Structure formats: structure tokens, C-alpha cells
Tab-separated table of C-alpha atoms in Angstrom:
chain	number	residue	atom	x	y	z
N	487	MET	CA	148.090	49.739	89.913
N	488	THR	CA	144.735	47.940	89.882
N	489	GLU	CA	142.569	48.329	92.990
N	490	PRO	CA	141.773	45.137	94.919
N	491	GLU	CA	138.254	43.992	94.077
N	492	ASN	CA	137.087	44.211	97.688
N	493	LEU	CA	138.272	47.845	97.869
N	494	SER	CA	136.445	48.666	94.623
N	495	ARG	CA	133.245	47.140	95.983
N	496	ALA	CA	133.641	49.001	99.284
N	497	LEU	CA	134.059	52.309	97.444
N	498	GLN	CA	130.702	51.737	95.751
N	499	ARG	CA	129.079	51.981	99.183
N	500	ILE	CA	130.063	55.660	99.314
N	501	ARG	CA	127.322	57.906	97.971
N	502	PRO	CA	127.910	58.796	94.288
N	503	ASP	CA	127.529	62.524	94.981
N	504	VAL	CA	130.162	62.302	97.725
N	505	ARG	CA	132.568	60.439	95.438
N	506	ALA	CA	132.050	63.172	92.845
N	507	MET	CA	132.881	65.949	95.330
N	508	HIS	CA	136.212	67.649	95.812
N	509	ALA	CA	137.529	67.675	99.377
N	510	TYR	CA	138.055	71.051	101.050
N	511	VAL	CA	141.744	71.770	100.507
N	512	VAL	CA	143.819	74.040	102.719
N	513	GLN	CA	146.756	75.521	100.822
N	514	PRO	CA	150.171	74.483	102.183
N	515	ALA	CA	151.547	77.535	103.955
N	516	GLY	CA	154.978	76.540	105.227
N	517	GLY	CA	157.328	79.523	105.027
N	518	MET	CA	154.590	81.707	103.518
N	519	LEU	CA	152.859	84.890	104.636
N	520	LYS	CA	149.353	83.472	105.077
N	521	MET	CA	146.794	86.061	103.957
N	522	ASP	CA	144.157	83.700	102.577
N	523	ALA	CA	142.050	82.624	105.576
N	524	MET	CA	141.080	85.782	107.540
N	525	GLU	CA	143.036	84.732	110.611
N	526	ASN	CA	143.929	87.103	113.433
N	527	PRO	CA	147.663	87.846	112.968
N	528	PHE	CA	148.301	88.617	116.636
N	529	GLU	CA	149.500	86.056	119.152
N	530	LEU	CA	148.575	86.197	122.829
N	531	PRO	CA	150.922	88.338	124.939
N	532	ALA	CA	153.558	86.213	126.677
N	533	HIS	CA	152.058	86.582	130.161
N	534	LEU	CA	148.656	85.431	128.884
N	535	GLN	CA	150.255	82.491	127.073
N	536	ALA	CA	151.790	81.380	130.355
N	537	ALA	CA	148.534	81.815	132.276
N	538	LEU	CA	146.533	79.915	129.656
N	539	GLY	CA	149.113	77.135	129.548
N	540	ALA	CA	148.861	76.669	133.303
N	541	ARG	CA	145.076	76.457	133.154
N	542	LEU	CA	145.025	73.987	130.292
N	543	GLY	CA	147.700	71.882	131.923
N	544	ALA	CA	145.598	71.516	135.075
N	545	LEU	CA	142.501	70.205	133.280
N	546	ALA	CA	141.185	66.704	133.906
N	547	LEU	CA	141.755	65.378	130.399
N	548	ASN	CA	140.767	61.912	131.600
N	549	ARG	CA	137.179	63.113	132.056
N	550	TYR	CA	134.510	63.981	129.516
N	551	PRO	CA	133.504	67.663	129.262
N	552	GLY	CA	131.079	68.585	132.036
N	553	GLU	CA	129.607	71.559	133.865
N	554	ARG	CA	132.327	73.925	132.676
N	555	LEU	CA	130.495	74.030	129.334
N	556	GLU	CA	127.544	75.628	131.115
N	557	ASP	CA	129.910	78.339	132.357
N	558	LEU	CA	131.025	78.921	128.773
N	559	LYS	CA	127.444	79.136	127.541
N	560	ARG	CA	126.621	81.790	130.140
N	561	ALA	CA	129.792	83.722	129.329
N	562	LEU	CA	129.010	83.719	125.600
N	563	MET	CA	125.410	84.769	126.180
N	564	ASP	CA	126.643	87.681	128.304
N	565	TYR	CA	129.334	88.604	125.776
N	566	ALA	CA	126.873	88.612	122.880
N	567	GLY	CA	124.127	90.390	124.839
N	568	ALA	CA	121.583	87.651	124.151
N	569	PRO	CA	117.919	88.734	124.373
N	570	ALA	CA	115.710	87.475	127.200
N	571	GLY	CA	114.325	84.003	126.525
N	572	SER	CA	117.338	82.974	124.451
N	573	ALA	CA	119.309	79.759	124.603
N	574	ILE	CA	122.633	78.746	123.094
N	575	VAL	CA	124.147	75.673	121.454
N	576	LEU	CA	127.898	75.213	121.000
N	577	GLY	CA	129.652	73.750	117.980
N	578	ASN	CA	133.107	72.673	116.916
N	579	GLY	CA	133.360	75.859	114.893
N	580	SER	CA	130.381	77.320	113.050
N	581	ASP	CA	130.934	74.691	110.335
N	582	GLU	CA	129.528	72.031	112.661
N	583	LEU	CA	126.554	74.221	113.528
N	584	ILE	CA	125.764	74.641	109.833
N	585	SER	CA	125.750	70.849	109.462
N	586	LEU	CA	123.564	70.419	112.564
N	587	LEU	CA	121.021	72.932	111.274
N	588	ALA	CA	120.762	71.090	107.972
N	589	LEU	CA	120.475	67.755	109.751
N	590	ALA	CA	117.696	69.032	112.016
N	591	CYS	CA	115.680	70.378	109.058
N	592	ALA	CA	116.354	67.631	106.503
N	593	GLN	CA	112.875	66.328	105.880
N	594	ALA	CA	110.499	66.251	102.937
N	595	GLY	CA	107.634	68.704	103.038
N	596	GLU	CA	104.569	68.645	100.809
N	597	GLY	CA	106.059	65.815	98.786
N	598	ARG	CA	109.379	67.618	98.278
N	599	ARG	CA	112.751	67.680	99.958
N	600	ALA	CA	113.373	70.500	102.374
N	601	LYS	CA	115.250	73.469	100.934
N	602	LEU	CA	118.081	75.712	102.086
N	603	LEU	CA	118.403	79.167	100.521
N	604	ALA	CA	121.292	81.610	100.540
N	605	PRO	CA	122.451	84.559	98.458
N	606	MET	CA	125.548	83.839	96.410
N	607	PRO	CA	128.451	84.355	96.186
N	608	GLY	CA	128.581	83.324	99.818
N	609	PHE	CA	130.047	80.813	102.241
N	610	VAL	CA	130.744	77.477	100.563
N	611	MET	CA	129.535	75.481	103.583
N	612	TYR	CA	125.899	76.466	102.980
N	613	PRO	CA	125.452	74.511	99.717
N	614	MET	CA	127.792	71.770	100.924
N	615	SER	CA	125.759	71.166	104.079
N	616	ALA	CA	122.566	71.071	102.045
N	617	GLN	CA	124.010	68.447	99.708
N	618	LEU	CA	125.412	66.258	102.458
N	619	GLN	CA	122.264	66.324	104.590
N	620	GLY	CA	119.780	65.853	101.756
N	621	LEU	CA	118.322	69.326	101.289
N	622	ASP	CA	117.945	71.125	97.974
N	623	PHE	CA	120.036	74.285	97.746
N	624	VAL	CA	118.469	77.436	96.301
N	625	ASN	CA	121.022	79.961	95.044
N	626	VAL	CA	119.926	83.598	94.728
N	627	SER	CA	122.557	85.808	93.103
N	628	LEU	CA	123.578	89.107	94.631
N	629	ASP	CA	123.483	92.130	92.362
N	630	ALA	CA	126.568	93.426	90.543
N	631	ASP	CA	127.615	95.480	93.592
N	632	PHE	CA	127.165	92.443	95.903
N	633	ALA	CA	124.049	93.901	97.527
N	634	LEU	CA	121.034	91.716	98.263
N	635	ASP	CA	118.668	91.506	95.294
N	636	GLU	CA	115.538	92.045	97.360
N	637	ALA	CA	113.040	91.227	94.616
N	638	ALA	CA	114.862	88.018	93.697
N	639	MET	CA	115.168	86.973	97.351
N	640	LEU	CA	111.470	87.565	98.046
N	641	ALA	CA	110.439	85.720	94.893
N	642	ALA	CA	112.669	82.746	95.704
N	643	ILE	CA	111.349	82.536	99.264
N	644	ALA	CA	107.754	82.636	98.035
N	645	GLU	CA	108.427	79.950	95.424
N	646	HIS	CA	110.638	77.563	97.370
N	647	ARG	CA	109.487	78.076	100.988
N	648	PRO	CA	112.970	77.258	102.349
N	649	ALA	CA	113.357	75.560	105.707
N	650	ILE	CA	116.549	77.573	106.286
N	651	THR	CA	117.630	80.926	104.859
N	652	TYR	CA	121.229	82.023	105.513
N	653	LEU	CA	122.193	85.683	105.604
N	654	ALA	CA	125.899	86.257	106.254
N	655	TYR	CA	126.242	89.595	108.011
N	656	PRO	CA	128.898	90.600	106.825
N	657	ASN	CA	129.157	88.296	103.837
N	658	ASN	CA	132.115	86.140	102.799
N	659	PRO	CA	133.884	86.648	100.373
N	660	THR	CA	132.472	90.078	99.552
N	661	ALA	CA	132.809	91.605	103.091
N	662	THR	CA	129.436	93.280	102.530
N	663	LEU	CA	127.106	94.356	105.343
N	664	TRP	CA	123.716	94.494	103.665
N	665	ASP	CA	121.059	97.164	104.067
N	666	GLU	CA	119.284	96.621	107.395
N	667	ALA	CA	115.775	97.372	106.105
N	668	VAL	CA	116.176	95.000	103.157
N	669	VAL	CA	117.476	92.262	105.442
N	670	GLN	CA	114.487	92.667	107.769
N	671	ARG	CA	112.041	92.379	104.878
N	672	VAL	CA	113.753	89.169	103.753
N	673	ILE	CA	113.546	87.854	107.320
N	674	ASP	CA	109.847	88.755	107.432
N	675	ALA	CA	109.190	86.924	104.175
N	676	ALA	CA	110.993	83.795	105.352
N	677	GLY	CA	109.048	83.867	108.612
N	678	ALA	CA	105.743	84.212	106.782
N	679	GLN	CA	106.577	80.943	104.993
N	680	GLY	CA	107.407	79.184	108.277
N	681	GLY	CA	111.170	79.197	107.702
N	682	ILE	CA	114.197	79.636	109.954
N	683	VAL	CA	116.630	82.487	109.247
N	684	VAL	CA	120.268	82.178	110.329
N	685	MET	CA	122.207	85.409	110.653
N	686	ASP	CA	125.820	84.297	110.228
N	687	GLU	CA	127.964	86.855	112.042
N	688	ALA	CA	131.350	85.178	111.746
N	689	TYR	CA	132.979	88.575	111.085
N	690	GLN	CA	131.063	90.540	113.721
N	691	PRO	CA	134.212	91.821	115.537
N	692	PHE	CA	135.011	93.968	112.476
N	693	ALA	CA	131.491	95.101	111.525
N	694	SER	CA	129.760	98.372	112.347
N	695	ARG	CA	126.571	96.680	113.530
N	696	SER	CA	125.091	93.338	114.602
N	697	TRP	CA	121.647	91.837	114.133
N	698	ILE	CA	121.466	91.297	117.883
N	699	ALA	CA	120.216	94.904	118.118
N	700	ARG	CA	117.217	94.073	115.927
N	701	MET	CA	116.530	90.933	117.940
N	702	HIS	CA	116.303	93.138	121.044
N	703	ALA	CA	114.281	95.887	119.362
N	704	GLU	CA	111.685	93.638	117.689
N	705	PRO	CA	111.792	90.209	119.330
N	706	GLU	CA	108.488	88.944	117.906
N	707	ARG	CA	109.409	89.968	114.375
N	708	ASN	CA	112.705	88.080	114.745
N	709	ALA	CA	111.400	85.107	116.734
N	710	HIS	CA	112.426	82.709	113.926
N	711	VAL	CA	115.978	84.120	113.726
N	712	LEU	CA	119.096	82.337	114.955
N	713	LEU	CA	122.323	84.306	115.440
N	714	MET	CA	125.449	82.306	114.604
N	715	ARG	CA	128.951	83.389	115.547
N	716	THR	CA	132.408	81.910	115.873
N	717	LEU	CA	135.453	82.668	117.982
N	718	SER	CA	137.660	82.073	114.922
N	719	LYS	CA	137.582	85.722	113.847
N	720	PHE	CA	137.533	86.873	117.470
N	721	GLY	CA	141.106	85.548	117.487
N	722	LEU	CA	140.815	81.837	118.271
N	723	ALA	CA	140.739	80.098	114.885
N	724	GLY	CA	142.711	77.176	116.320
N	725	VAL	CA	140.253	76.630	119.176
N	726	ARG	CA	137.298	75.738	116.908
N	727	LEU	CA	134.371	77.144	118.849
N	728	GLY	CA	131.120	78.325	117.287
N	729	TYR	CA	127.843	79.227	118.933
N	730	LEU	CA	124.217	79.673	117.962
N	731	ILE	CA	121.851	81.947	119.917
N	732	GLY	CA	118.102	82.196	119.479
N	733	PRO	CA	114.702	81.614	121.037
N	734	SER	CA	114.974	78.797	123.564
N	735	ALA	CA	112.276	76.628	121.971
N	736	LEU	CA	114.068	76.662	118.611
N	737	VAL	CA	117.607	76.257	119.926
N	738	GLN	CA	116.597	73.280	122.075
N	739	GLU	CA	115.438	71.415	118.971
N	740	ILE	CA	118.755	72.051	117.176
N	741	ASP	CA	120.617	70.881	120.272
N	742	LYS	CA	118.984	67.451	120.017
N	743	VAL	CA	121.081	66.534	116.956
N	744	ARG	CA	124.359	67.751	118.444
N	745	PRO	CA	126.847	64.948	119.158
N	746	PRO	CA	127.578	64.563	122.871
N	747	TYR	CA	130.859	66.098	124.003
N	748	ASN	CA	131.394	67.906	120.691
N	749	VAL	CA	133.370	70.683	122.464
N	750	SER	CA	136.474	69.486	124.266
N	751	VAL	CA	137.570	70.593	127.731
N	752	LEU	CA	140.591	72.262	126.086
N	753	ASN	CA	138.442	74.244	123.648
N	754	CYS	CA	136.048	75.181	126.427
N	755	GLU	CA	138.707	76.439	128.828
N	756	ALA	CA	140.606	78.330	126.126
N	757	ALA	CA	137.377	80.073	125.105
N	758	LEU	CA	136.544	80.991	128.697
N	759	PHE	CA	140.053	82.349	129.172
N	760	ALA	CA	139.734	84.486	126.048
N	761	LEU	CA	136.392	85.908	127.133
N	762	GLU	CA	137.927	86.848	130.490
N	763	HIS	CA	140.428	88.897	128.475
N	764	ALA	CA	137.991	90.145	125.843
N	765	GLU	CA	139.505	93.622	125.977
N	766	VAL	CA	142.770	92.255	124.505
N	767	PHE	CA	140.932	90.837	121.508
N	768	ALA	CA	138.759	93.944	121.148
N	769	ALA	CA	141.932	96.044	120.906
N	770	GLN	CA	143.275	93.685	118.247
N	771	ALA	CA	140.040	93.985	116.264
N	772	ALA	CA	140.203	97.783	116.495
N	773	GLU	CA	143.781	97.702	115.216
N	774	LEU	CA	142.732	95.516	112.291
N	775	VAL	CA	139.834	97.824	111.432
N	776	ALA	CA	142.267	100.749	111.300
N	777	ALA	CA	144.679	98.700	109.196
N	778	ARG	CA	141.771	97.782	106.893
N	779	GLY	CA	141.138	101.434	106.116
N	780	GLU	CA	144.795	101.980	105.249
N	781	LEU	CA	144.851	98.814	103.139
N	782	VAL	CA	141.751	99.785	101.150
N	783	ALA	CA	143.180	103.250	100.492
N	784	ALA	CA	146.496	101.802	99.309
N	785	LEU	CA	144.746	99.298	97.041
N	786	ARG	CA	142.676	102.063	95.446
N	787	ARG	CA	145.878	103.940	94.617
N	788	MET	CA	147.592	100.904	93.104
N	789	PRO	CA	147.828	100.730	89.296
N	790	GLY	CA	146.467	97.445	87.996
N	791	VAL	CA	143.818	97.027	90.710
N	792	LEU	CA	140.612	97.534	88.765
N	793	LYS	CA	138.126	97.543	91.647
N	794	VAL	CA	138.228	97.556	95.454
N	795	TRP	CA	135.025	96.926	97.383
N	796	ASP	CA	134.247	98.467	100.751
N	797	SER	CA	134.727	96.048	103.644
N	798	GLU	CA	133.002	95.417	106.976
N	799	ALA	CA	135.142	92.342	107.741
N	800	ASN	CA	138.832	91.458	108.053
N	801	MET	CA	139.118	90.848	104.307
N	802	VAL	CA	139.088	92.981	101.183
N	803	LEU	CA	137.793	91.880	97.792
N	804	ILE	CA	139.559	93.272	94.725
N	805	ARG	CA	139.407	92.749	90.966
N	806	VAL	CA	142.513	92.578	88.760
N	807	SER	CA	142.971	91.818	85.081
N	808	ASP	CA	144.151	88.221	85.649
N	809	SER	CA	143.483	86.823	89.116
N	810	ALA	CA	145.043	83.412	88.395
N	811	ALA	CA	148.312	84.931	87.236
N	812	ALA	CA	148.381	87.408	90.129
N	813	HIS	CA	147.668	84.648	92.648
N	814	ALA	CA	150.440	82.441	91.270
N	815	ALA	CA	152.939	85.309	91.154
N	816	MET	CA	152.158	86.344	94.728
N	817	LYS	CA	152.568	82.751	95.879
N	818	ALA	CA	155.953	82.619	94.154
N	819	ARG	CA	156.872	85.699	96.190
N	820	GLY	CA	155.869	83.955	99.418
N	821	VAL	CA	152.420	85.488	99.958
N	822	LEU	CA	149.234	83.413	99.973
N	823	VAL	CA	145.921	85.078	99.120
N	824	LYS	CA	142.665	83.540	97.874
N	825	ASN	CA	141.721	83.455	94.197
N	826	VAL	CA	137.916	83.366	94.362
N	827	ALA	CA	137.257	83.842	90.646
N	828	ALA	CA	135.954	80.304	90.119
N	829	LEU	CA	133.420	80.460	92.958
N	830	HIS	CA	130.803	82.546	91.130
N	831	PRO	CA	130.489	84.492	87.849
N	832	LEU	CA	130.186	87.770	89.785
N	833	LEU	CA	133.662	87.114	91.217
N	834	ALA	CA	135.412	87.036	87.840
N	835	GLN	CA	139.109	87.987	88.223
N	836	CYS	CA	138.676	88.631	91.955
N	837	LEU	CA	141.145	88.057	94.790
N	838	ARG	CA	140.256	88.027	98.478
N	839	LEU	CA	142.903	89.507	100.749
N	840	THR	CA	143.040	89.039	104.517
N	841	VAL	CA	143.502	92.205	106.571
N	842	GLY	CA	146.600	91.660	108.680
N	843	SER	CA	148.942	93.743	110.762
N	844	THR	CA	150.390	96.900	109.228
N	845	ALA	CA	153.648	95.040	108.547
N	846	ASP	CA	151.918	92.039	106.971
N	847	ASN	CA	149.726	94.292	104.835
N	848	ALA	CA	152.802	96.130	103.558
N	849	LEU	CA	154.408	92.852	102.472
N	850	MET	CA	151.183	91.744	100.802
N	851	LEU	CA	150.806	95.053	98.963
N	852	ALA	CA	154.380	94.861	97.687
N	853	ALA	CA	153.824	91.320	96.429
N	854	LEU	CA	150.556	92.295	94.771
N	855	GLU	CA	152.028	95.339	93.063
N	856	ALA	CA	154.854	93.208	91.655
N	857	SER	CA	152.393	90.553	90.488
N	858	ILE	CA	149.815	92.530	88.471
């Protein structure tokens, strides 16, 4: 059917690069075991569901979000152990914060567009935010073991002088927690060029360390560092709440481009409720870390799994002989995982598996073994 002429003309108003993009697609998961998105598999206990429901039901939904957001900011700063002199900005998930950072830094410098640098393979929102906000994206490949290539990172920073450098700690999709000394030298190099470094700690609940310790130990050396986290992996993926902590002067500038009322009263109150019961979510994270160890061991015993990488997150990266065929066969058996092979040459024939409950992991392992 031919498009109406006025629709065709209207479509031409959309940026050509946007029209050439593919939308982010979430796989349909009805009736499936969903092991593709690193979600917490545990629901709230029934008594906490009832208590949360009562609190949400009593909210003034007819009013814009107000002072309660300040309570949430203080609670998150306390939970994270923010250094003295820090401030915080909230986002509708960390995805929004990534967009806000790009928007705040999207200006030409020295006759060139601003640049955003990140090691790859990494989170797809880094290059996407750069494209949409008008920054040039600089891709620095990890080495074959998914460690930071320090020499390549330092050379790229010296050449491109990026406005923003992202370091995912741990990284997605590799679940790698990079060498602390190497990371600090990269941070130093970015700071020497006048750049901002964002430590993306989306998977912090499952990692053995956090960069917040370095921010406390050497505040001046890390004065250009922003720590970004999300409550999605904490256990609240449906709440959509991200936060960015860093030196007050820097955070206040980022906050200027934040849309007003970007965090709803429902999101705010649900997050506050969860932080009041942080011990419940900490126990869930500990259970998932234990399950991760069992999952990695089982994968390393499984014939047909060619490689299993160590993990510091709630995901495990593996290599098989044919990731597309294995992915399709697992889906046919009712188990969704992520085929990441097309994301980067280093991920050839790789699948990313979410770490779930012991029961979910057993079902996923059975489907994988029957599919490779």
C-alpha cells in the first residue's frame, strides 16, 4: 500500500540516522523461562507485597513528585556510602542518565564534535546515546580475554580527548571486573585530558568490589569520576530507578538537563521501601552469587561448551560451536537466553546467560545441553 504523500513528507523530517536505526527490541517472553535480561528471579515476600501495596495506594497520585524525592536521594547516598562533598541525580533507570550525560556534554571542542569513549564489547546504550545526542563514539576493543587493553585505552584518550569515558564495573556482556590499578591509570589519563569518567556499576550487588572505595581513598585523584548505579539489578527492574553520584559541582551541572519530575511518586516510594528492606535484597544477591558459582562449574563440565568466562555479575558468558542454533533450540524448549555473537567480533559464537535461582538454572542447563 502506498504511503500518503503527507506522511512521506513528514517522515523526511526524522533524522536520516534515526530512520536508519533499529529500535531496541525486547524478545516476547510469554510462557518462557526468561534468562536473557539479568533480572532478579525472586519476588517480594507476601507480607512485604502487602505493605508496599498499602503505601503505594495511599500516595497522592494527583500531585507532582515533591520532597519525598529528597528523602530518596539521602537514602541512596547513605546506602552507597557516598563520599563527603558528593551529590546525586536520579534517572528513570540508568539509561536516562546515560542520555543526560551525553546531552550535557554534546558540544564541539577545538573545531570538533565532543567524543564519548568506551571499551567494547560493552553496553549498547553508550554508542547509542552518543549518536542520538551528537557526539562521536570512540570504540576501544578489549583484549581476547575481555580485559582492558591499557595501552590502547591510553592512546585513544590521548588522541581523542573524550568528554566522557565509560568504564562498566563489572562489564556487560562479559561480566568482567577489570584490574583496579589499570582502571585507575585510565581514569588518571582521562582526567589529565579534562574528561569525565563514568563508572557504571549496574551489577554492583554481585561484584567483589566497588569503585566507591577508591573515591573515598583518593578523592582528588577521582574528582572527575561519576558513579552510576541502578536498582534494576538490586531487584527492582520494573521500578526504573537509576542514580548518579559524584562531586557536587559536577553533578549539579548534569542535573540541569534532567527533565522535571522524571521519577514518579510510585517509583520513588517503591525505591524507598526497598531500601528500608535492603537486607532482603542483599540475601537474594548472596543466593544468586552462590548459584552463579554452581552454574559456572556445571557449564565447565558440559560437553559442547567451548569456553566459560569468570563472572562478577548475575550473568555468565559462554562460547559454543553455533550460538544461533543453540539460541533457537533453547527458545524452542521454552528458555530465552541472549545470543550476543553479532554485537562484536570478540563475541563470536557467544551466549549470555542470566544467573537465576537454582531451579531456573537447572532448567536452563538442561535446555542448553539438549541444544548444543
